[in-house]
Short mmCIF file of C-alpha atoms in Angstrom, two decimals:
data_model
loop_
_atom_site.label_atom_id
_atom_site.label_comp_id
_atom_site.label_asym_id
_atom_site.label_seq_id
_atom_site.Cartn_x
_atom_site.Cartn_y
_atom_site.Cartn_z
CA MET H 29 11.15 6.87 -37.44
CA SER H 30 13.71 9.69 -38.21
CA GLN H 31 10.90 12.21 -38.65
CA TRP H 32 9.62 11.20 -35.16
CA ARG H 33 12.94 11.62 -33.72
CA TRP H 34 13.39 14.98 -35.34
CA GLY H 35 10.01 16.13 -33.80
CA ARG H 36 10.84 14.83 -30.62
CA ARG H 37 14.13 16.78 -30.37
CA SER H 38 12.48 19.86 -31.44
CA LEU H 39 10.30 21.36 -28.54
CA ARG H 40 9.16 24.15 -30.83
CA THR H 41 7.79 21.61 -33.49
CA ARG H 42 6.11 19.48 -30.96
CA LEU H 43 4.20 22.51 -29.49
CA LEU H 44 3.33 23.90 -32.96
CA MET H 45 2.07 20.39 -34.10
CA THR H 46 0.28 19.96 -30.72
CA VAL H 47 -1.68 23.27 -31.38
CA MET H 48 -2.05 22.79 -35.31
CA VAL H 49 -3.68 19.60 -35.10
CA PRO H 50 -6.53 20.90 -32.90
CA LEU H 51 -6.90 23.95 -35.02
CA LEU H 52 -7.33 21.99 -38.12
CA ALA H 53 -9.83 19.71 -36.28
CA LEU H 54 -11.56 22.90 -35.13
CA LEU H 55 -11.72 24.15 -38.70
CA LEU H 56 -13.43 20.86 -39.78
CA MET H 57 -15.79 20.84 -36.98
CA ASN H 58 -16.68 24.62 -37.46
CA SER H 59 -17.30 23.88 -41.21
CA LEU H 60 -19.68 20.92 -40.24
CA ILE H 61 -21.54 23.21 -37.79
CA THR H 62 -21.76 26.12 -40.39
CA TYR H 63 -23.06 23.67 -43.07
CA VAL H 64 -25.78 22.17 -40.57
CA GLY H 65 -26.80 25.82 -39.45
CA ALA H 66 -27.11 26.87 -43.25
CA LEU H 67 -29.13 23.92 -44.02
CA ILE H 68 -31.40 24.51 -41.03
CA TYR H 69 -31.87 28.01 -42.35
CA ALA H 70 -32.50 27.18 -45.87
CA ASN H 71 -35.06 24.56 -44.79
CA HIS H 72 -36.88 27.29 -42.80
CA VAL H 73 -36.97 29.63 -45.77
CA HIS H 74 -37.90 27.08 -48.18
CA ASP H 75 -40.67 25.72 -45.91
CA LYS H 76 -42.13 29.21 -45.71
CA ASN H 77 -42.05 29.48 -49.56
CA LEU H 78 -43.52 26.17 -49.87
CA ILE H 79 -46.40 27.16 -47.63
CA ASP H 80 -46.88 30.39 -49.57
CA ASP H 81 -47.00 28.38 -52.97
CA THR H 82 -49.64 26.01 -51.49
CA LEU H 83 -51.83 29.11 -50.22
CA THR H 84 -51.46 30.58 -53.76
CA LEU H 85 -52.65 27.36 -55.38
CA VAL H 86 -55.60 27.36 -52.94
CA GLN H 87 -56.38 30.85 -53.86
CA LEU H 88 -56.14 29.97 -57.53
CA MET H 89 -58.59 27.12 -57.09
CA ALA H 90 -61.04 29.23 -55.28
CA THR H 91 -60.94 32.41 -57.66
CA LYS H 92 -59.52 31.61 -61.00
CA SER H 93 -60.50 28.06 -61.53
CA PRO H 94 -64.07 27.60 -60.43
CA ASP H 95 -64.27 24.39 -62.43
CA GLY H 96 -61.53 22.74 -60.42
CA ASN H 97 -58.98 22.58 -63.32
CA VAL H 98 -55.57 24.21 -63.41
CA THR H 99 -54.31 25.90 -66.61
CA SER H 100 -51.25 24.67 -68.34
CA GLN H 101 -49.57 27.87 -67.75
CA ALA H 102 -50.22 27.70 -63.98
CA ALA H 103 -49.09 24.04 -63.96
CA PHE H 104 -45.78 24.90 -65.63
CA LEU H 105 -45.01 27.65 -63.12
CA LEU H 106 -45.83 25.29 -60.18
CA GLU H 107 -43.64 22.48 -61.52
CA TYR H 108 -40.83 24.45 -62.80
CA GLU H 109 -37.33 24.28 -61.18
CA PRO H 110 -34.12 25.16 -62.73
CA GLU H 111 -32.29 21.97 -61.40
CA GLY H 112 -35.14 19.48 -61.14
CA ARG H 113 -38.82 19.82 -60.83
CA ASN H 114 -41.54 20.44 -58.23
CA TYR H 115 -44.76 18.69 -57.88
CA PHE H 116 -48.43 19.59 -57.07
CA SER H 117 -51.64 17.69 -56.90
CA VAL H 118 -55.33 18.55 -56.23
CA PHE H 119 -57.45 15.53 -54.89
CA SER H 120 -61.07 15.46 -54.49
CA ALA H 121 -62.82 13.44 -51.79
CA LYS H 122 -65.59 12.47 -54.18
CA HIS H 123 -63.86 12.45 -57.64
CA GLY H 124 -60.14 11.51 -56.78
CA LEU H 125 -57.44 13.38 -58.69
CA VAL H 126 -58.52 16.79 -59.97
CA ALA H 127 -55.18 18.14 -61.24
CA GLY H 128 -51.55 17.56 -60.98
CA ASN H 129 -49.31 14.39 -60.29
CA PRO H 130 -51.37 11.34 -59.31
CA THR H 131 -48.56 9.90 -57.11
CA LEU H 132 -48.34 13.02 -54.89
CA LEU H 133 -50.97 12.05 -52.35
CA PRO H 134 -51.03 13.17 -48.78
CA PRO H 135 -50.73 10.42 -46.18
CA ASP H 136 -53.79 9.19 -44.44
CA GLY H 137 -54.68 11.03 -41.29
CA LEU H 138 -52.82 14.15 -42.17
CA PHE H 139 -55.65 16.43 -41.27
CA LYS H 140 -57.08 14.69 -38.32
CA ASP H 141 -56.20 17.75 -36.24
CA GLY H 142 -57.84 20.43 -38.35
CA ASN H 143 -57.28 21.96 -41.90
CA GLU H 144 -53.92 23.93 -41.08
CA THR H 145 -51.26 23.71 -43.73
CA GLN H 146 -49.01 20.66 -43.06
CA LEU H 147 -45.53 20.03 -43.87
CA TYR H 148 -43.92 16.64 -44.19
CA ASP H 149 -41.25 14.62 -46.20
CA ILE H 150 -42.24 12.21 -49.09
CA GLN H 151 -40.37 10.38 -51.74
CA ILE H 152 -41.54 10.18 -55.37
CA GLU H 153 -39.69 8.47 -58.21
CA LYS H 154 -36.55 8.00 -55.90
CA HIS H 155 -36.59 11.92 -55.36
CA ALA H 156 -36.72 13.14 -51.78
CA LEU H 157 -39.36 15.82 -51.56
CA ARG H 158 -40.56 18.26 -49.04
CA ALA H 159 -44.31 18.80 -49.24
CA ALA H 160 -47.09 21.18 -47.96
CA SER H 161 -50.65 20.19 -48.03
CA ILE H 162 -54.03 22.10 -47.22
CA GLN H 163 -57.54 20.81 -47.18
CA MET H 164 -60.24 23.12 -48.50
CA THR H 165 -64.02 23.03 -49.52
CA ASN H 166 -64.58 22.42 -53.20
CA PRO H 167 -65.71 25.68 -54.61
CA ARG H 168 -68.13 23.83 -57.00
CA ASP H 169 -69.52 21.38 -54.37
CA ALA H 170 -69.94 22.49 -50.76
CA THR H 171 -70.17 18.79 -49.75
CA ASP H 172 -66.82 17.92 -51.30
CA GLU H 173 -63.27 18.36 -49.76
CA LEU H 174 -60.13 19.13 -51.79
CA GLU H 175 -56.66 18.18 -50.61
CA VAL H 176 -54.26 20.68 -52.25
CA THR H 177 -50.56 19.77 -52.14
CA VAL H 178 -47.34 21.25 -53.47
CA ALA H 179 -43.93 19.60 -53.13
CA GLU H 180 -40.26 20.58 -54.12
CA THR H 181 -37.02 18.63 -54.36
CA LEU H 182 -34.23 19.30 -51.70
CA HIS H 183 -31.72 20.28 -54.25
CA ASP H 184 -31.93 24.03 -53.84
CA ARG H 185 -31.78 23.72 -50.00
CA HIS H 186 -28.59 21.75 -50.13
CA MET H 187 -27.00 23.98 -52.80
CA GLU H 188 -27.73 27.05 -50.80
CA ALA H 189 -26.28 25.54 -47.61
CA ARG H 190 -23.13 24.66 -49.53
CA GLN H 191 -22.82 28.14 -50.95
CA ILE H 192 -23.12 29.76 -47.35
CA LEU H 193 -20.41 27.04 -46.41
CA LEU H 194 -18.20 27.96 -49.33
CA LEU H 195 -18.46 31.63 -48.44
CA SER H 196 -17.65 31.06 -44.67
CA ILE H 197 -14.69 28.64 -45.36
CA PRO H 198 -12.03 31.32 -46.39
CA ALA H 199 -12.82 33.50 -43.52
CA GLN H 200 -12.68 30.60 -41.15
CA THR H 201 -9.31 29.57 -42.58
CA VAL H 202 -7.94 32.97 -42.37
CA LEU H 203 -8.88 33.07 -38.71
CA ILE H 204 -7.41 29.70 -37.91
CA PHE H 205 -4.07 30.46 -39.68
CA ALA H 206 -3.98 33.78 -37.97
CA ALA H 207 -4.41 32.02 -34.59
CA PHE H 208 -1.72 29.61 -35.61
CA LEU H 209 0.74 32.43 -36.46
CA LEU H 210 -0.09 34.03 -33.06
CA VAL H 211 0.67 30.74 -31.30
CA TRP H 212 3.93 30.36 -33.29
CA LEU H 213 4.97 33.82 -32.27
CA GLY H 214 3.96 32.99 -28.68
CA VAL H 215 5.99 29.71 -28.65
CA ARG H 216 8.96 31.46 -30.12
CA THR H 217 8.73 34.33 -27.63
CA GLY H 218 8.11 31.83 -24.84
CA LEU H 219 10.98 29.52 -25.66
CA ARG H 220 13.42 32.64 -25.53
CA GLN H 221 12.74 32.76 -21.87
CA LEU H 222 14.86 29.68 -21.55
CA ASP H 223 17.87 31.38 -23.27
CA PRO H 224 19.27 32.99 -19.80
CA LEU H 225 18.95 29.57 -18.10
CA THR H 226 20.85 27.96 -21.03
CA THR H 227 23.48 30.64 -21.04
CA GLN H 228 23.85 30.22 -17.22
CA LEU H 229 24.49 26.49 -17.37
CA ALA H 230 26.71 26.92 -20.39
CA ASN H 231 28.92 29.34 -18.56
CA ARG H 232 29.34 26.94 -15.69
CA GLN H 233 32.74 25.09 -15.29
CA HIS H 234 32.77 23.04 -12.15
CA ASP H 235 30.05 24.90 -10.31
CA LEU H 236 27.43 22.39 -8.98
CA ALA H 237 25.46 25.11 -6.99
CA PRO H 238 21.58 24.90 -7.39
CA ILE H 239 19.92 26.71 -10.15
CA GLY H 240 17.25 28.02 -7.76
CA ASP H 241 13.66 29.09 -8.61
CA GLU H 242 14.39 32.61 -9.23
CA ASP H 243 13.55 33.82 -12.94
CA VAL H 244 12.69 30.24 -13.91
CA PRO H 245 9.39 29.84 -15.76
CA GLU H 246 6.88 27.81 -13.52
CA GLU H 247 6.37 25.26 -16.30
CA ILE H 248 10.08 24.26 -16.17
CA LEU H 249 10.50 24.47 -12.36
CA PRO H 250 10.18 20.52 -12.25
CA LEU H 251 13.08 20.20 -14.68
CA THR H 252 15.26 22.73 -12.91
CA ARG H 253 14.43 21.06 -9.47
CA THR H 254 15.47 17.72 -11.00
CA ILE H 255 18.61 19.23 -12.12
CA ASP H 256 19.21 20.53 -8.62
CA GLY H 257 18.56 17.27 -7.19
CA LEU H 258 21.28 15.79 -9.60
CA PHE H 259 23.71 18.58 -8.77
CA ALA H 260 23.05 17.71 -5.06
CA ARG H 261 23.86 14.06 -5.51
CA LEU H 262 26.99 14.98 -7.50
CA ARG H 263 28.08 17.31 -4.78
CA ALA H 264 27.61 14.66 -2.24
CA MET H 265 29.51 12.15 -4.34
CA LEU H 266 32.45 14.51 -4.93
CA ALA H 267 32.38 15.41 -1.13
CA LEU H 268 32.36 11.72 -0.35
CA GLN H 269 35.46 11.15 -2.64
CA GLU H 270 37.18 14.27 -1.33
CA ARG H 271 36.56 13.12 2.27
CA PHE H 272 37.86 9.50 1.44
CA ILE H 273 41.10 10.90 -0.20
CA ALA H 274 41.64 13.17 2.95
CA ASP H 275 40.85 10.30 5.30
CA ALA H 276 43.09 7.92 3.44
CA ALA H 277 45.95 10.59 3.51
CA HIS H 278 45.41 11.21 7.10
CA GLN H 279 45.23 7.47 8.19
CA LEU H 280 47.93 6.08 5.95
CA ARG H 281 50.52 8.90 6.55
CA THR H 282 51.58 7.33 9.98
CA PRO H 283 51.96 3.46 8.84
CA LEU H 284 53.76 4.59 5.54
CA ALA H 285 56.14 6.86 7.52
CA GLY H 286 56.84 4.04 9.98
CA LEU H 287 57.36 1.69 6.98
CA SER H 288 60.00 4.04 5.61
CA VAL H 289 61.77 4.32 8.94
CA HIS H 290 61.92 0.60 9.53
CA ALA H 291 62.80 -0.08 6.08
CA GLU H 292 65.84 2.32 6.48
CA ARG H 293 66.67 0.50 9.81
CA ALA H 294 66.77 -2.85 8.01
CA GLN H 295 69.10 -1.54 5.15
CA ALA H 296 71.33 0.39 7.49
CA SER H 297 72.05 -2.38 9.92
CA SER H 298 73.92 -5.62 9.48
CA ASP H 299 72.78 -7.04 12.80
CA SER H 300 70.15 -9.98 11.98
CA ALA H 301 68.20 -9.03 15.29
CA THR H 302 67.67 -5.51 14.29
CA VAL H 303 66.74 -6.47 10.71
CA GLN H 304 64.33 -9.01 12.15
CA ASP H 305 62.94 -6.49 14.47
CA ALA H 306 62.46 -3.94 11.79
CA LEU H 307 60.76 -6.59 9.47
CA ASN H 308 58.38 -7.41 12.31
CA HIS H 309 57.47 -3.71 12.70
CA ILE H 310 57.11 -3.51 8.96
CA GLN H 311 54.69 -6.61 8.86
CA ARG H 312 52.54 -4.99 11.73
CA LEU H 313 52.44 -1.58 9.93
CA ILE H 314 51.22 -3.46 6.63
CA GLN H 315 48.54 -5.08 8.60
CA ARG H 316 47.58 -1.79 10.10
CA ALA H 317 47.53 -0.16 6.81
CA ASN H 318 45.47 -2.98 5.22
CA ARG H 319 42.87 -2.71 8.03
CA THR H 320 42.78 1.03 7.84
CA SER H 321 42.30 0.99 4.05
CA SER H 322 39.51 -1.70 4.31
CA GLN H 323 37.75 0.34 6.89
CA LEU H 324 38.03 3.53 4.84
CA LEU H 325 36.46 1.66 1.91
CA ALA H 326 33.79 0.37 4.15
CA LEU H 327 33.05 3.74 5.71
CA THR H 328 32.83 5.23 2.26
CA ARG H 329 30.24 2.61 1.15
CA ALA H 330 28.23 2.98 4.52
CA GLN H 331 28.13 6.84 3.84
CA THR H 332 26.28 6.30 0.60
CA ILE H 333 22.92 6.37 2.39
CA GLU H 334 20.60 6.71 -0.65
CA HIS H 335 18.37 3.62 -1.32
CA GLU H 336 18.13 1.99 -4.70
CA ASP H 337 15.64 -0.53 -5.86
CA GLY H 338 16.51 -3.93 -4.74
CA ASP H 339 18.87 -2.80 -1.90
CA SER H 340 16.46 -3.74 0.84
CA GLU H 341 14.78 -7.09 1.41
CA PRO H 342 12.73 -8.64 4.33
CA LEU H 343 15.14 -9.98 6.82
CA ASP H 344 14.31 -12.15 9.84
CA MET H 345 16.73 -10.80 12.46
CA ALA H 346 16.14 -13.78 14.79
CA VAL H 347 17.60 -16.02 12.11
CA LEU H 348 20.18 -13.74 10.57
CA ILE H 349 21.95 -12.37 13.77
CA PRO H 350 22.55 -15.87 15.45
CA GLU H 351 24.03 -17.09 12.19
CA LEU H 352 26.40 -14.08 11.92
CA VAL H 353 27.36 -14.41 15.51
CA GLY H 354 28.18 -18.13 15.04
CA GLN H 355 30.72 -17.09 12.39
CA ARG H 356 32.76 -15.17 15.07
CA VAL H 357 32.97 -17.62 17.72
CA HIS H 358 36.35 -19.14 16.82
CA GLU H 359 37.88 -15.57 16.84
CA ALA H 360 36.28 -15.05 20.22
CA ILE H 361 37.82 -18.30 21.49
CA ALA H 362 41.23 -17.27 20.27
CA ALA H 363 40.92 -14.03 22.10
CA ASN H 364 39.92 -15.85 25.13
CA ILE H 365 36.48 -13.90 25.24
CA ASP H 366 33.12 -15.62 26.04
CA LEU H 367 30.93 -14.59 23.06
CA GLY H 368 27.19 -15.40 23.61
CA TYR H 369 23.87 -14.79 21.98
CA ASP H 370 20.50 -14.02 23.74
CA GLY H 371 17.24 -13.52 21.59
CA PRO H 372 13.68 -14.54 21.17
CA ALA H 373 12.43 -17.76 19.34
CA GLY H 374 9.86 -15.93 17.28
CA PRO H 375 10.55 -13.98 14.09
CA LEU H 376 11.51 -10.31 14.04
CA TRP H 377 11.22 -8.85 10.53
CA ILE H 378 12.98 -5.67 9.11
CA ASP H 379 13.62 -4.31 5.66
CA GLY H 380 17.45 -4.40 5.34
CA ASP H 381 20.50 -5.38 3.38
CA ARG H 382 22.06 -8.53 4.69
CA HIS H 383 25.69 -7.52 3.71
CA ARG H 384 25.49 -4.07 5.42
CA LEU H 385 24.07 -5.74 8.55
CA GLN H 386 26.83 -8.22 8.63
CA GLU H 387 29.53 -5.47 8.21
CA MET H 388 27.86 -3.53 11.00
CA LEU H 389 27.73 -6.49 13.40
CA ASP H 390 31.32 -7.47 12.59
CA ASN H 391 32.53 -4.03 13.41
CA LEU H 392 30.73 -4.18 16.91
CA ILE H 393 32.11 -7.54 17.70
CA ASP H 394 35.61 -6.38 16.52
CA ASN H 395 35.34 -3.36 18.81
CA SER H 396 34.66 -5.69 21.84
CA LEU H 397 37.07 -8.14 20.88
CA ARG H 398 39.84 -5.47 20.50
CA TYR H 399 39.14 -3.34 23.56
CA ALA H 400 37.20 -5.70 26.16
CA GLY H 401 40.37 -7.64 27.02
CA SER H 402 41.12 -11.35 27.64
CA GLY H 403 38.70 -13.15 29.80
CA ALA H 404 35.91 -10.73 29.00
CA LEU H 405 32.22 -11.56 28.52
CA MET H 406 30.41 -10.34 25.34
CA THR H 407 26.73 -10.89 24.51
CA VAL H 408 24.86 -10.11 21.40
CA ALA H 409 21.15 -9.49 22.16
CA LEU H 410 18.16 -9.28 20.08
CA SER H 411 14.72 -8.09 21.58
CA ARG H 412 11.55 -6.21 20.83
CA GLU H 413 11.43 -2.67 22.15
CA GLY H 414 7.95 -1.35 21.93
CA GLU H 415 7.13 -1.45 18.05
CA ASP H 416 10.74 -1.57 17.22
CA ILE H 417 13.67 -4.17 17.32
CA CYS H 418 16.64 -3.68 19.34
CA LEU H 419 20.10 -5.26 18.42
CA ALA H 420 22.64 -4.87 21.35
CA VAL H 421 26.27 -5.77 21.64
CA GLU H 422 27.49 -5.69 25.32
CA ASP H 423 30.85 -6.49 27.05
CA ASN H 424 32.11 -6.17 30.64
CA GLY H 425 35.54 -4.93 29.70
CA PRO H 426 37.00 -1.47 30.80
CA GLY H 427 34.29 0.59 28.99
CA VAL H 428 34.29 4.16 27.97
CA PRO H 429 34.44 7.07 30.42
CA LEU H 430 31.06 8.95 30.37
CA ALA H 431 32.90 12.17 29.38
CA TRP H 432 33.65 10.44 25.95
CA ILE H 433 30.56 8.19 25.35
CA GLU H 434 28.76 10.98 23.32
CA ARG H 435 31.59 11.11 20.79
CA LEU H 436 31.51 7.54 19.98
CA GLY H 437 30.68 7.07 16.35
CA GLU H 438 32.62 10.07 15.10
CA ARG H 439 35.18 9.33 12.38
CA PHE H 440 38.79 8.72 13.70
CA PHE H 441 37.69 9.32 17.37
CA ARG H 442 39.58 7.03 19.69
CA VAL H 443 39.23 7.26 23.54
CA PRO H 444 42.24 9.03 24.85
CA GLY H 445 44.64 6.77 26.72
CA CYS H 446 43.59 3.67 24.91
CA ALA H 447 46.58 1.39 24.45
CA GLU H 448 45.16 -0.76 21.59
CA GLU H 449 45.75 0.11 18.09
CA GLY H 450 42.73 1.24 16.01
CA SER H 451 41.64 3.50 13.15
CA GLY H 452 38.62 5.04 15.01
CA LEU H 453 36.41 4.04 12.11
CA GLY H 454 34.54 0.98 13.37
CA LEU H 455 31.74 2.86 15.23
CA ALA H 456 31.59 5.39 12.60
CA ILE H 457 30.74 2.55 10.08
CA VAL H 458 28.14 1.30 12.48
CA GLN H 459 26.63 4.57 12.64
CA ARG H 460 26.36 5.12 8.83
CA ILE H 461 25.05 1.68 8.29
CA ALA H 462 22.37 2.19 10.96
CA GLU H 463 21.41 5.50 9.22
CA TRP H 464 20.99 3.56 5.91
CA HIS H 465 18.52 1.38 7.75
CA ASP H 466 16.71 4.26 9.31
CA ALA H 467 17.94 2.93 12.76
CA LYS H 468 19.23 4.71 15.80
CA VAL H 469 22.51 4.02 17.67
CA ARG H 470 22.74 4.51 21.35
CA TYR H 471 25.85 4.04 23.59
CA PHE H 472 25.64 3.04 27.44
CA ALA H 473 27.87 2.10 30.22
CA ALA H 474 27.12 -1.43 30.55
CA SER H 475 27.39 -1.28 34.44
CA LYS H 476 28.76 0.81 37.28
CA LYS H 477 31.80 -1.38 37.12
CA GLY H 478 32.58 -0.70 33.34
CA GLY H 479 31.79 -2.28 30.07
CA LEU H 480 30.07 -0.77 27.07
CA ARG H 481 26.55 -1.51 25.50
CA VAL H 482 25.86 -0.42 22.04
CA GLU H 483 22.12 -0.51 20.97
CA ILE H 484 20.73 -0.27 17.38
CA ILE H 485 17.04 0.37 17.34
CA PHE H 486 15.56 -0.85 13.89
CA PRO H 487 12.00 0.10 12.74
CA VAL H 488 9.85 -3.08 12.19
CA LYS H 489 8.92 -4.04 8.79
CA ARG H 490 5.41 -2.83 8.03
CA GLY H 491 2.69 -4.89 6.04
#
């Protein structure tokens, strides 16, 4: 296990092993091919010699042995082999064996296509032999046919093939290891191209700028682009944290300063009415600070627009939205606002996050409850708009002047002249949550008399 880990950590070792194993396999395969080729060549040469020996015996039978017998000296020479023995035989069609080994008999039908020399394999006394046979007319009897056969063992053929293989292996080995050395030098030189990139990253302190593709080898571009993606996410996260700190400092400065002023009032005055008034102001400022901090946190969460596995799920808006609206009815009644819902009976499915959708709808309803005014009408409507789904929140309050509608959704933007307290973050949260759902936010004047209509267009769930 430790060796595997060591190899995994060393890119050079893994590259060399990746090359070395195929090179060794190539050496073995090349040796096998060399041996087979050498054996084919040895068989070709020995077959030719075997045919020559057979023709020599035929010539001997025709000229030197008119009686059909082979001298003992000739028989010795024909059967001699340093590492084994050879065989020969002469069979007469009329008289049977004339000379040689009685077991060396050509197979039946060997000469059905003519009297040419025939080569074939045979086995005698558990020895594999290669044989050559020829048919001739008996010199003593023109009506008789002789079958002359010479055979040899395969020992010499295999020995010569092994010798050729042994002669070629050293050269092949040197060639393979020379190739391995060149690969090693190439890998070593190639990996040095990573040194400038390593030095560049090592010299960085807090710089999260992209590495870029310039002077980066093509093979590691996927790695550097992945690192650039990581840097981009880190930059976005740090920017989000910096924005949150700046927003918190901006929004909490006023209530904290007010708390300090009214606390000093309470401490400096002995009048119970003044103290009570200061405490009331302190309580309202604390509530404002709590709401602002809560909305800042909500905005920070909403601005994290990257999706992760498990964030989204199929949601039926025709079921979810009425349920969420129902949870706000008591607050609407307390604010003397008529809150209603209008939507279809059939399902309307999207891919979304229930908690984000609830936070988005709560901010839309809070916005109307805060600014529509007592006695206003507010309607949450759900409908299909072409292939998409439209969620709308509309009220008949004073509305927003047309000159400012385009700025709704900006962080900390509040319509000039608005008397109600607020942080200017509610619609910004709605905007970010809509972006998380790939939805679009639209703002309209509800009617010529006033009011505000906010529409969120969601893409329908596919499949």
